[in-house]
Coordinates of N, CA, C and O in Angstrom, one line a residue:
M1 N 0.8 -1.2 0.0 CA 0.0 0.0 0.0 C 0.9 1.2 0.0 O 1.9 1.3 0.7
T2 N 0.4 2.2 -0.7 CA 1.1 3.5 -0.7 C 0.2 4.6 -0.3 O -1.0 4.4 -0.3
H3 N 0.7 5.8 0.0 CA 0.0 7.0 0.4 C 0.4 8.1 -0.6 O 1.4 8.0 -1.2
W4 N -0.5 9.1 -0.7 CA -0.3 10.2 -1.6 C -0.4 11.5 -0.9 O -1.2 11.7 0.0
V5 N 0.4 12.5 -1.3 CA 0.4 13.8 -0.8 C 0.3 14.8 -2.0 O 1.1 14.7 -2.9
F6 N -0.6 15.7 -1.9 CA -0.8 16.8 -2.9 C 0.0 18.0 -2.5 O -0.3 18.6 -1.4
G7 N 0.9 18.5 -3.4 CA 1.6 19.7 -3.2 C 1.2 20.8 -4.2 O 1.1 20.5 -5.4
Y8 N 1.0 22.0 -3.7 CA 0.6 23.1 -4.6 C 1.4 24.3 -4.4 O 1.3 25.2 -5.2
G9 N 2.3 24.4 -3.4 CA 3.1 25.5 -3.2 C 4.6 25.0 -3.1 O 5.1 24.4 -3.9
S10 N 5.2 25.3 -1.9 CA 6.6 24.9 -1.7 C 6.8 23.4 -1.7 O 7.9 23.0 -2.0
L11 N 5.8 22.6 -1.4 CA 5.9 21.2 -1.5 C 6.3 20.7 -2.9 O 7.0 19.7 -3.1
I12 N 5.9 21.5 -3.9 CA 6.3 21.2 -5.3 C 7.8 21.2 -5.5 O 8.4 20.3 -6.1
W13 N 8.4 22.2 -5.0 CA 9.9 22.4 -5.2 C 10.8 22.0 -4.0 O 12.0 21.9 -4.1
N14 N 10.1 21.7 -2.9 CA 10.9 21.3 -1.7 C 10.0 20.4 -0.9 O 9.6 20.8 0.2
P15 N 9.8 19.2 -1.4 CA 8.9 18.3 -0.6 C 9.5 18.0 0.8 O 8.8 17.9 1.8
G16 N 10.8 17.7 0.8 CA 11.5 17.4 2.1 C 11.2 16.1 2.7 O 11.5 15.9 3.9
F17 N 10.6 15.1 2.0 CA 10.3 13.8 2.5 C 10.5 12.8 1.4 O 10.5 13.0 0.2
A18 N 10.7 11.5 1.9 CA 11.0 10.4 1.0 C 9.7 10.1 0.2 O 8.6 10.0 0.8
H19 N 9.9 9.9 -1.1 CA 8.7 9.5 -1.9 C 9.2 8.6 -3.0 O 10.4 8.6 -3.4
V20 N 8.4 7.6 -3.4 CA 8.8 6.7 -4.5 C 8.5 7.1 -5.9 O 9.1 6.7 -6.8
S21 N 7.5 8.1 -6.0 CA 7.2 8.7 -7.3 C 6.6 10.0 -7.1 O 6.1 10.3 -6.0
A22 N 6.6 10.8 -8.2 CA 5.9 12.1 -8.2 C 5.4 12.3 -9.6 O 6.1 12.0 -10.6
Q23 N 4.2 12.9 -9.7 CA 3.7 13.3 -11.0 C 2.7 14.4 -10.8 O 2.3 14.7 -9.7
Q24 N 2.3 15.1 -11.9 CA 1.3 16.1 -11.8 C 0.0 15.5 -11.4 O -0.3 14.4 -11.7
G25 N -0.8 16.4 -10.8 CA -2.2 16.0 -10.5 C -3.1 17.2 -10.4 O -2.7 18.3 -10.3
L26 N -4.4 16.9 -10.5 CA -5.4 17.9 -10.5 C -6.4 17.6 -9.3 O -7.0 16.5 -9.2
L27 N -6.5 18.6 -8.4 CA -7.4 18.5 -7.3 C -8.6 19.5 -7.6 O -8.4 20.6 -8.0
R28 N -9.8 18.9 -7.6 CA -11.0 19.8 -7.9 C -11.6 20.2 -6.5 O -11.6 19.5 -5.5
G29 N -12.3 21.4 -6.6 CA -13.0 21.8 -5.4 C -12.2 22.9 -4.6 O -12.7 23.4 -3.6
A30 N -10.9 23.1 -4.9 CA -10.1 24.1 -4.2 C -9.1 24.7 -5.2 O -8.7 24.0 -6.1
H31 N -8.7 25.9 -4.9 CA -7.7 26.5 -5.8 C -6.5 27.1 -4.9 O -6.7 27.4 -3.8
R32 N -5.4 27.3 -5.6 CA -4.2 27.8 -4.9 C -4.4 29.3 -4.8 O -4.8 30.0 -5.7
S33 N -4.2 29.9 -3.6 CA -4.3 31.3 -3.3 C -3.3 31.7 -2.3 O -3.0 31.0 -1.4
L34 N -2.8 32.9 -2.6 CA -1.8 33.5 -1.6 C -2.6 34.2 -0.6 O -2.9 35.4 -0.7
S35 N -3.1 33.4 0.4 CA -4.1 34.0 1.3 C -3.9 33.7 2.8 O -4.8 33.8 3.6
I36 N -2.7 33.2 3.1 CA -2.5 32.9 4.5 C -1.4 33.8 5.0 O -0.3 33.9 4.5
V37 N -1.7 34.6 6.1 CA -0.7 35.5 6.7 C 0.3 34.6 7.4 O 0.0 33.7 8.2
S38 N 1.6 34.8 7.1 CA 2.7 34.0 7.7 C 3.4 34.8 8.7 O 4.0 35.8 8.4
H39 N 3.4 34.3 10.0 CA 4.2 34.8 11.1 C 5.4 34.0 11.4 O 6.1 34.3 12.3
H40 N 5.6 32.9 10.6 CA 6.6 31.9 11.0 C 7.6 31.7 9.8 O 8.7 32.2 9.8
H41 N 7.2 31.0 8.8 CA 8.1 30.6 7.7 C 8.5 31.8 6.8 O 9.6 31.9 6.4
R42 N 7.6 32.7 6.5 CA 7.9 33.8 5.5 C 7.5 35.2 6.0 O 7.4 36.1 5.2
G43 N 7.5 35.3 7.3 CA 7.2 36.6 7.9 C 7.3 36.5 9.4 O 7.6 35.5 10.0
T44 N 7.0 37.6 10.1 CA 6.9 37.7 11.5 C 5.6 38.3 12.0 O 4.9 38.8 11.1
V45 N 5.3 38.3 13.2 CA 4.1 38.9 13.7 C 4.2 40.4 13.4 O 3.2 41.0 13.0
E46 N 5.4 41.0 13.6 CA 5.5 42.5 13.3 C 5.5 42.8 11.8 O 5.0 43.8 11.4
Q47 N 6.0 41.9 11.0 CA 6.1 42.1 9.5 C 5.6 40.8 8.8 O 6.5 40.0 8.4
P48 N 4.3 40.5 8.8 CA 3.9 39.3 8.2 C 4.1 39.2 6.7 O 4.1 40.2 6.0
G49 N 4.3 37.9 6.3 CA 4.3 37.6 4.9 C 3.1 36.9 4.5 O 2.1 36.8 5.2
L50 N 3.1 36.3 3.3 CA 2.0 35.5 2.8 C 2.4 34.2 2.2 O 3.5 34.1 1.6
V51 N 1.7 33.2 2.5 CA 1.9 31.8 1.9 C 0.7 31.3 1.3 O -0.4 31.8 1.5
F52 N 0.9 30.3 0.4 CA -0.2 29.7 -0.3 C -1.1 28.8 0.5 O -0.6 28.1 1.5
G53 N -2.3 28.8 0.2 CA -3.3 27.8 0.7 C -4.2 27.3 -0.3 O -4.3 27.9 -1.4
L54 N -4.9 26.3 -0.1 CA -6.0 25.8 -1.0 C -7.3 26.3 -0.4 O -7.7 26.0 0.7
T55 N -7.9 27.2 -1.2 CA -9.1 27.8 -0.8 C -10.3 27.2 -1.6 O -10.1 26.9 -2.8
R56 N -11.5 27.2 -1.0 CA -12.6 26.6 -1.6 C -12.9 27.1 -3.0 O -12.8 28.3 -3.2
G57 N -13.3 26.2 -3.9 CA -13.8 26.6 -5.2 C -12.7 26.4 -6.3 O -11.5 26.5 -6.0
G58 N -13.2 26.1 -7.5 CA -12.2 25.9 -8.6 C -11.5 24.6 -8.6 O -11.9 23.6 -8.1
S59 N -10.3 24.7 -9.1 CA -9.4 23.5 -9.1 C -7.9 23.9 -9.0 O -7.6 25.1 -9.2
C60 N -7.1 23.0 -8.8 CA -5.6 23.3 -8.6 C -4.8 22.2 -9.2 O -5.0 21.0 -8.9
R61 N -3.9 22.6 -10.1 CA -2.9 21.6 -10.6 C -1.6 21.7 -9.7 O -1.2 22.8 -9.3
G62 N -1.1 20.6 -9.4 CA 0.1 20.6 -8.5 C 0.9 19.3 -8.7 O 0.7 18.6 -9.8
M63 N 1.7 18.9 -7.8 CA 2.4 17.7 -7.8 C 1.9 16.7 -6.7 O 1.5 17.1 -5.7
V64 N 1.8 15.4 -7.1 CA 1.3 14.4 -6.2 C 2.5 13.4 -5.9 O 3.1 12.9 -6.9
F65 N 2.8 13.3 -4.7 CA 3.9 12.4 -4.3 C 3.4 11.1 -3.7 O 2.5 11.1 -2.8
E66 N 3.9 10.0 -4.2 CA 3.6 8.7 -3.7 C 4.6 8.3 -2.6 O 5.8 8.3 -2.8
V67 N 4.1 7.9 -1.4 CA 4.9 7.6 -0.3 C 4.7 6.1 0.1 O 3.6 5.7 0.2
A68 N 5.8 5.4 0.3 CA 5.7 4.0 0.7 C 5.1 3.9 2.1 O 5.3 4.8 2.9
D69 N 4.3 2.9 2.3 CA 3.7 2.6 3.5 C 4.6 2.6 4.7 O 4.3 3.2 5.7
S70 N 5.8 2.1 4.5 CA 6.8 2.0 5.6 C 7.3 3.4 6.0 O 7.7 3.6 7.1
D71 N 7.3 4.4 5.0 CA 7.7 5.7 5.3 C 6.6 6.7 5.8 O 6.9 7.8 6.2
W72 N 5.4 6.2 5.7 CA 4.2 7.1 5.9 C 4.2 7.7 7.3 O 4.0 8.9 7.5
P73 N 4.4 6.9 8.4 CA 4.4 7.6 9.7 C 5.4 8.7 9.9 O 5.0 9.8 10.4
E74 N 6.6 8.5 9.4 CA 7.6 9.6 9.4 C 7.2 10.8 8.5 O 7.4 11.9 8.9
V75 N 6.7 10.5 7.3 CA 6.3 11.6 6.4 C 5.2 12.3 7.0 O 5.1 13.6 7.0
R76 N 4.2 11.6 7.5 CA 3.0 12.3 8.1 C 3.4 13.2 9.3 O 2.9 14.3 9.4
A77 N 4.3 12.7 10.1 CA 4.8 13.5 11.3 C 5.5 14.8 10.8 O 5.4 15.9 11.3
Y78 N 6.4 14.6 9.7 CA 7.1 15.7 9.1 C 6.2 16.7 8.6 O 6.3 17.9 8.8
L79 N 5.1 16.3 7.8 CA 4.2 17.2 7.2 C 3.4 18.0 8.3 O 3.1 19.1 8.2
Q80 N 3.0 17.2 9.4 CA 2.3 17.8 10.5 C 3.1 19.0 11.1 O 2.6 20.1 11.3
A81 N 4.4 18.7 11.3 CA 5.3 19.7 11.9 C 5.5 20.9 11.0 O 5.6 22.1 11.4
R82 N 5.6 20.6 9.7 CA 5.9 21.7 8.7 C 4.7 22.5 8.4 O 4.8 23.7 8.3
E83 N 3.6 21.9 8.2 CA 2.4 22.6 7.6 C 1.5 23.1 8.7 O 0.7 24.0 8.5
Q84 N 1.5 22.5 9.9 CA 0.6 22.9 10.9 C 1.1 23.6 12.1 O 0.7 23.5 13.2
V85 N 2.1 24.5 11.8 CA 2.8 25.3 12.9 C 1.7 26.1 13.7 O 1.8 26.1 14.9
T86 N 0.8 26.6 13.0 CA -0.3 27.4 13.6 C -1.7 26.9 13.4 O -2.7 27.6 13.6
A87 N -1.8 25.7 12.9 CA -3.1 25.0 12.6 C -4.0 25.8 11.7 O -5.2 25.8 11.9
V88 N -3.4 26.5 10.7 CA -4.2 27.3 9.8 C -4.8 26.4 8.7 O -5.7 26.8 8.0
Y89 N -4.3 25.2 8.5 CA -4.8 24.2 7.5 C -5.7 23.2 8.2 O -5.5 22.8 9.3
R90 N -6.5 22.6 7.3 CA -7.2 21.4 7.7 C -6.6 20.3 6.8 O -6.6 20.4 5.6
D91 N -6.0 19.3 7.4 CA -5.4 18.2 6.6 C -6.5 17.2 6.3 O -7.1 16.6 7.3
V92 N -6.8 17.0 5.1 CA -7.9 16.2 4.6 C -7.4 15.3 3.5 O -6.4 15.5 2.8
M93 N -8.2 14.2 3.3 CA -7.9 13.3 2.1 C -8.9 13.7 1.0 O -10.1 13.9 1.3
R94 N -8.4 13.9 -0.2 CA -9.2 14.4 -1.3 C -8.8 13.6 -2.5 O -7.6 13.2 -2.7
P95 N -9.7 13.3 -3.4 CA -9.4 12.6 -4.7 C -8.6 13.6 -5.6 O -9.0 14.7 -5.7
V96 N -7.5 13.1 -6.1 CA -6.7 13.8 -7.0 C -6.5 13.0 -8.3 O -6.2 11.8 -8.3
H97 N -6.8 13.7 -9.4 CA -6.6 13.0 -10.8 C -5.2 13.1 -11.2 O -4.6 14.2 -11.4
L98 N -4.5 11.9 -11.3 CA -3.1 11.9 -11.6 C -2.9 12.0 -13.1 O -3.7 11.6 -13.9
A99 N -1.7 12.4 -13.5 CA -1.3 12.6 -14.9 C -1.4 11.3 -15.6 O -1.7 11.2 -16.8
D100 N -1.2 10.2 -14.9 CA -1.2 8.8 -15.6 C -2.6 8.3 -15.8 O -2.7 7.1 -16.2
G101 N -3.6 9.1 -15.4 CA -5.0 8.6 -15.6 C -5.7 8.0 -14.4 O -6.9 7.9 -14.4
R102 N -4.9 7.7 -13.4 CA -5.5 7.2 -12.2 C -6.0 8.3 -11.3 O -5.7 9.4 -11.5
T103 N -6.8 7.9 -10.3 CA -7.3 8.8 -9.3 C -6.8 8.3 -8.0 O -6.9 7.1 -7.7
A104 N -6.2 9.1 -7.2 CA -5.7 8.7 -5.9 C -6.3 9.6 -4.8 O -6.6 10.7 -5.0
S105 N -6.5 9.0 -3.6 CA -6.9 9.7 -2.4 C -5.6 10.3 -1.8 O -4.7 9.5 -1.4
A106 N -5.5 11.6 -1.8 CA -4.2 12.3 -1.4 C -4.5 13.2 -0.2 O -5.5 13.8 -0.1
L107 N -3.5 13.2 0.7 CA -3.4 14.2 1.8 C -3.3 15.6 1.2 O -2.3 15.8 0.4
A108 N -4.2 16.5 1.5 CA -4.1 17.9 1.1 C -4.3 18.8 2.3 O -5.0 18.4 3.2
F109 N -3.7 19.9 2.2 CA -3.8 20.9 3.3 C -4.7 22.1 2.8 O -4.2 22.9 2.0
L110 N -5.9 22.1 3.2 CA -6.9 23.2 2.9 C -6.9 24.2 3.9 O -6.8 23.9 5.1
V111 N -7.1 25.5 3.5 CA -7.2 26.6 4.4 C -8.4 26.4 5.3 O -9.5 26.1 4.9
D112 N -8.2 26.6 6.6 CA -9.3 26.8 7.6 C -9.7 28.3 7.5 O -9.0 29.1 8.0
E113 N -10.7 28.5 6.7 CA -11.1 29.9 6.5 C -11.6 30.7 7.7 O -11.8 31.9 7.6
R114 N -11.8 30.0 8.8 CA -12.2 30.6 10.1 C -11.0 31.0 10.9 O -11.1 31.7 11.9
H115 N -9.8 30.6 10.5 CA -8.5 30.8 11.2 C -8.2 32.3 11.1 O -8.3 32.9 10.0
E116 N -7.6 32.9 12.2 CA -7.3 34.3 12.1 C -6.2 34.6 11.1 O -6.1 35.8 10.7
Q117 N -5.4 33.7 10.6 CA -4.4 33.9 9.7 C -4.9 33.8 8.2 O -4.1 34.1 7.3
F118 N -6.1 33.5 8.0 CA -6.7 33.5 6.7 C -7.0 34.9 6.3 O -7.8 35.6 6.9
A119 N -6.3 35.4 5.2 CA -6.4 36.8 4.8 C -7.6 37.0 3.9 O -7.9 38.2 3.6
G120 N -8.2 36.0 3.4 CA -9.2 36.1 2.4 C -8.7 36.6 1.0 O -7.5 36.3 0.7
H121 N -9.5 37.2 0.2 CA -9.1 37.6 -1.1 C -8.4 39.0 -1.0 O -9.0 39.9 -0.6
L122 N -7.1 39.0 -1.3 CA -6.3 40.2 -1.3 C -6.1 40.7 -2.7 O -5.9 39.9 -3.6
S123 N -6.0 42.0 -2.9 CA -5.7 42.6 -4.2 C -4.2 42.3 -4.5 O -3.4 42.0 -3.6
I124 N -3.9 42.4 -5.7 CA -2.5 42.1 -6.1 C -1.6 43.2 -5.4 O -0.4 42.8 -5.0
E125 N -2.1 44.4 -5.2 CA -1.3 45.4 -4.5 C -1.0 45.0 -3.1 O 0.1 45.2 -2.6
Q126 N -2.0 44.5 -2.4 CA -1.9 44.1 -1.0 C -0.9 42.9 -0.9 O -0.1 42.8 0.0
Q127 N -1.1 41.9 -1.8 CA -0.2 40.8 -1.9 C 1.3 41.3 -2.1 O 2.2 40.8 -1.4
L128 N 1.5 42.1 -3.0 CA 2.8 42.6 -3.4 C 3.5 43.3 -2.2 O 4.6 43.0 -1.8
A129 N 2.7 44.1 -1.5 CA 3.3 44.8 -0.3 C 3.7 43.8 0.8 O 4.8 44.0 1.4
M130 N 2.9 42.8 1.1 CA 3.2 41.9 2.1 C 4.4 41.0 1.7 O 5.2 40.7 2.5
V131 N 4.4 40.5 0.5 CA 5.4 39.6 0.0 C 6.8 40.4 0.0 O 7.8 39.8 0.3
R132 N 6.8 41.6 -0.5 CA 8.0 42.4 -0.5 C 8.6 42.5 0.8 O 9.8 42.5 1.0
A133 N 7.8 42.7 1.9 CA 8.3 42.9 3.2 C 8.5 41.7 4.1 O 9.3 41.8 5.0
G134 N 7.9 40.6 3.7 CA 8.0 39.4 4.5 C 9.3 38.6 4.5 O 9.8 38.3 3.4
V135 N 9.9 38.4 5.7 CA 11.0 37.5 5.9 C 10.8 36.7 7.1 O 10.5 37.3 8.2
G136 N 10.9 35.4 7.0 CA 10.7 34.5 8.2 C 11.8 33.5 8.4 O 12.9 33.6 7.8
L137 N 11.5 32.5 9.2 CA 12.5 31.5 9.5 C 13.0 30.7 8.2 O 14.1 30.2 8.2
S138 N 12.1 30.6 7.2 CA 12.5 29.9 6.0 C 13.0 30.8 4.9 O 13.2 30.4 3.8
G139 N 13.1 32.1 5.2 CA 13.7 33.1 4.2 C 12.7 34.1 3.8 O 11.7 34.3 4.3
R140 N 13.2 34.8 2.7 CA 12.4 35.9 2.1 C 11.1 35.4 1.4 O 11.1 34.4 0.7
N141 N 10.0 36.1 1.7 CA 8.7 35.8 1.1 C 8.8 35.9 -0.4 O 8.2 35.1 -1.2
V142 N 9.6 36.9 -0.9 CA 9.8 37.0 -2.4 C 10.3 35.7 -3.0 O 9.9 35.3 -4.0
D143 N 11.3 35.1 -2.4 CA 11.9 33.9 -2.9 C 10.9 32.8 -2.9 O 10.9 32.0 -3.9
Y144 N 10.1 32.6 -1.9 CA 9.1 31.6 -1.8 C 8.1 31.7 -3.0 O 7.8 30.8 -3.7
V145 N 7.6 33.0 -3.3 CA 6.7 33.2 -4.3 C 7.3 33.0 -5.7 O 6.8 32.3 -6.6
L146 N 8.5 33.5 -5.9 CA 9.2 33.3 -7.2 C 9.6 31.9 -7.5 O 9.5 31.4 -8.6
N147 N 10.0 31.2 -6.4 CA 10.3 29.7 -6.6 C 9.1 28.9 -7.0 O 9.2 28.1 -7.9
T148 N 8.0 29.2 -6.4 CA 6.8 28.5 -6.7 C 6.4 28.9 -8.2 O 6.0 28.0 -8.9
A149 N 6.4 30.1 -8.5 CA 6.0 30.6 -9.9 C 7.0 29.9 -10.9 O 6.5 29.4 -12.0
R150 N 8.3 29.9 -10.7 CA 9.2 29.3 -11.6 C 9.0 27.8 -11.8 O 8.9 27.3 -12.9
H151 N 8.7 27.1 -10.7 CA 8.5 25.7 -10.8 C 7.2 25.3 -11.5 O 7.1 24.4 -12.3
L152 N 6.1 26.1 -11.2 CA 4.9 25.9 -11.9 C 5.1 26.1 -13.4 O 4.6 25.4 -14.3
N153 N 5.8 27.2 -13.8 CA 6.1 27.5 -15.2 C 6.9 26.3 -15.8 O 6.5 25.9 -17.0
E154 N 7.9 25.8 -15.2 CA 8.6 24.7 -15.7 C 7.8 23.5 -15.9 O 8.0 22.7 -16.8
L155 N 6.8 23.3 -15.1 CA 5.9 22.1 -15.2 C 4.7 22.4 -16.2 O 3.9 21.5 -16.4
G156 N 4.7 23.6 -16.7 CA 3.6 23.9 -17.7 C 2.3 24.1 -17.0 O 1.2 24.0 -17.6
I157 N 2.3 24.5 -15.7 CA 1.1 24.7 -14.9 C 0.8 26.2 -14.9 O 1.7 27.0 -14.5
R158 N -0.3 26.6 -15.5 CA -0.7 28.0 -15.6 C -1.4 28.5 -14.3 O -2.4 27.8 -13.9
D159 N -1.0 29.6 -13.8 CA -1.7 30.2 -12.6 C -1.5 31.7 -12.9 O -0.5 32.4 -12.5
R160 N -2.5 32.3 -13.5 CA -2.5 33.7 -14.0 C -2.2 34.7 -12.9 O -1.4 35.6 -13.0
Q161 N -2.9 34.5 -11.7 CA -2.7 35.5 -10.6 C -1.3 35.4 -10.1 O -0.6 36.4 -9.8
L162 N -0.8 34.2 -9.9 CA 0.6 34.1 -9.4 C 1.6 34.6 -10.4 O 2.6 35.3 -10.0
M163 N 1.4 34.4 -11.7 CA 2.4 34.8 -12.7 C 2.4 36.4 -12.8 O 3.4 37.0 -12.9
A164 N 1.2 37.0 -12.6 CA 1.1 38.5 -12.6 C 1.9 39.0 -11.4 O 2.7 40.0 -11.5
L165 N 1.8 38.4 -10.2 CA 2.5 38.8 -9.0 C 4.0 38.6 -9.2 O 4.8 39.5 -8.9
A166 N 4.4 37.4 -9.8 CA 5.8 37.1 -10.0 C 6.4 38.1 -10.9 O 7.6 38.5 -10.7
E167 N 5.7 38.5 -11.9 CA 6.3 39.5 -12.9 C 6.6 40.8 -12.2 O 7.7 41.4 -12.4
L168 N 5.7 41.3 -11.3 CA 6.0 42.5 -10.6 C 7.2 42.3 -9.6 O 8.0 43.2 -9.5
L169 N 7.3 41.2 -9.0 CA 8.4 40.9 -8.1 C 9.7 40.8 -8.8 O 10.7 41.3 -8.4
L170 N 9.7 40.2 -10.0 CA 10.9 40.1 -10.8 C 11.4 41.5 -11.3 O 12.6 41.8 -11.3
R171 N 10.4 42.4 -11.6 CA 10.8 43.8 -11.9 C 11.5 44.4 -10.7 O 12.5 45.1 -10.9
D172 N 11.0 44.2 -9.5 CA 11.6 44.7 -8.3 C 13.0 44.2 -8.2 O 14.0 45.0 -7.9
E173 N 13.2 42.9 -8.3 CA 14.5 42.3 -8.2 C 15.5 42.8 -9.2 O 16.6 43.1 -8.9
A174 N 15.0 43.0 -10.4 CA 15.9 43.6 -11.5 C 16.3 45.0 -11.2 O 17.4 45.4 -11.4
A175 N 15.3 45.8 -10.7 CA 15.6 47.2 -10.4 C 16.6 47.3 -9.2 O 17.4 48.2 -9.1
A176 N 16.6 46.3 -8.3 CA 17.4 46.4 -7.1 C 18.8 45.9 -7.4 O 19.8 46.1 -6.7
A177 N 19.0 45.2 -8.5 CA 20.3 44.6 -8.9 C 21.3 45.6 -9.4 O 21.0 46.6 -9.9

C-alpha cells in the first residue's frame, strides 16, 4: 500500500520527505491562493508575509507524491510539523486525478477559512506589499513566491494570478540589482 500527498506551493519544489514517485495531479474543489498570513516561515508577527493555501472553489494543478507505507508515519509527522505550525490548515484526504490517468486519495492541506491567519481575497497590490516585506525562518517571502512561480512554469502549470504577481516581483528584483 502507498499513500499520496498533494503539493501546490513549496511542496512542489521542496517536498522534504521520502517518496517513491511524483507526478502532476489535479485537485478539484479548491484553488491555490496567496491567502495565509505568515508569522513563521515567511514573515513575523511584526512584519507578516503571505503563503499559499488551498481555498474553496475551482481546481488546482500541482504535484502528487507517492509515499511508501513504511515511510508514511515519518512523512506524516514531518508534514504535520511543517504545515501545521499554527493550525491554519485542515489536513484532509481528497481525490486527485493523476497525470497517468488514475485517481488517488491524497493528503491535502486546505485553508481553515475561520482561522485568524486566513487573509481572504487580497488585491495584487496588497499581496505585493506583504510579499516584498516578509522575511521569516524559511527566508524571504519574495523567494518563496518566485520559486513557486518558476516551478509551476517549468511544469507547464498556468496560474495567472501568481504569474502576474511574480512579474511585478521580478521587476523589483531587476531594479534592485
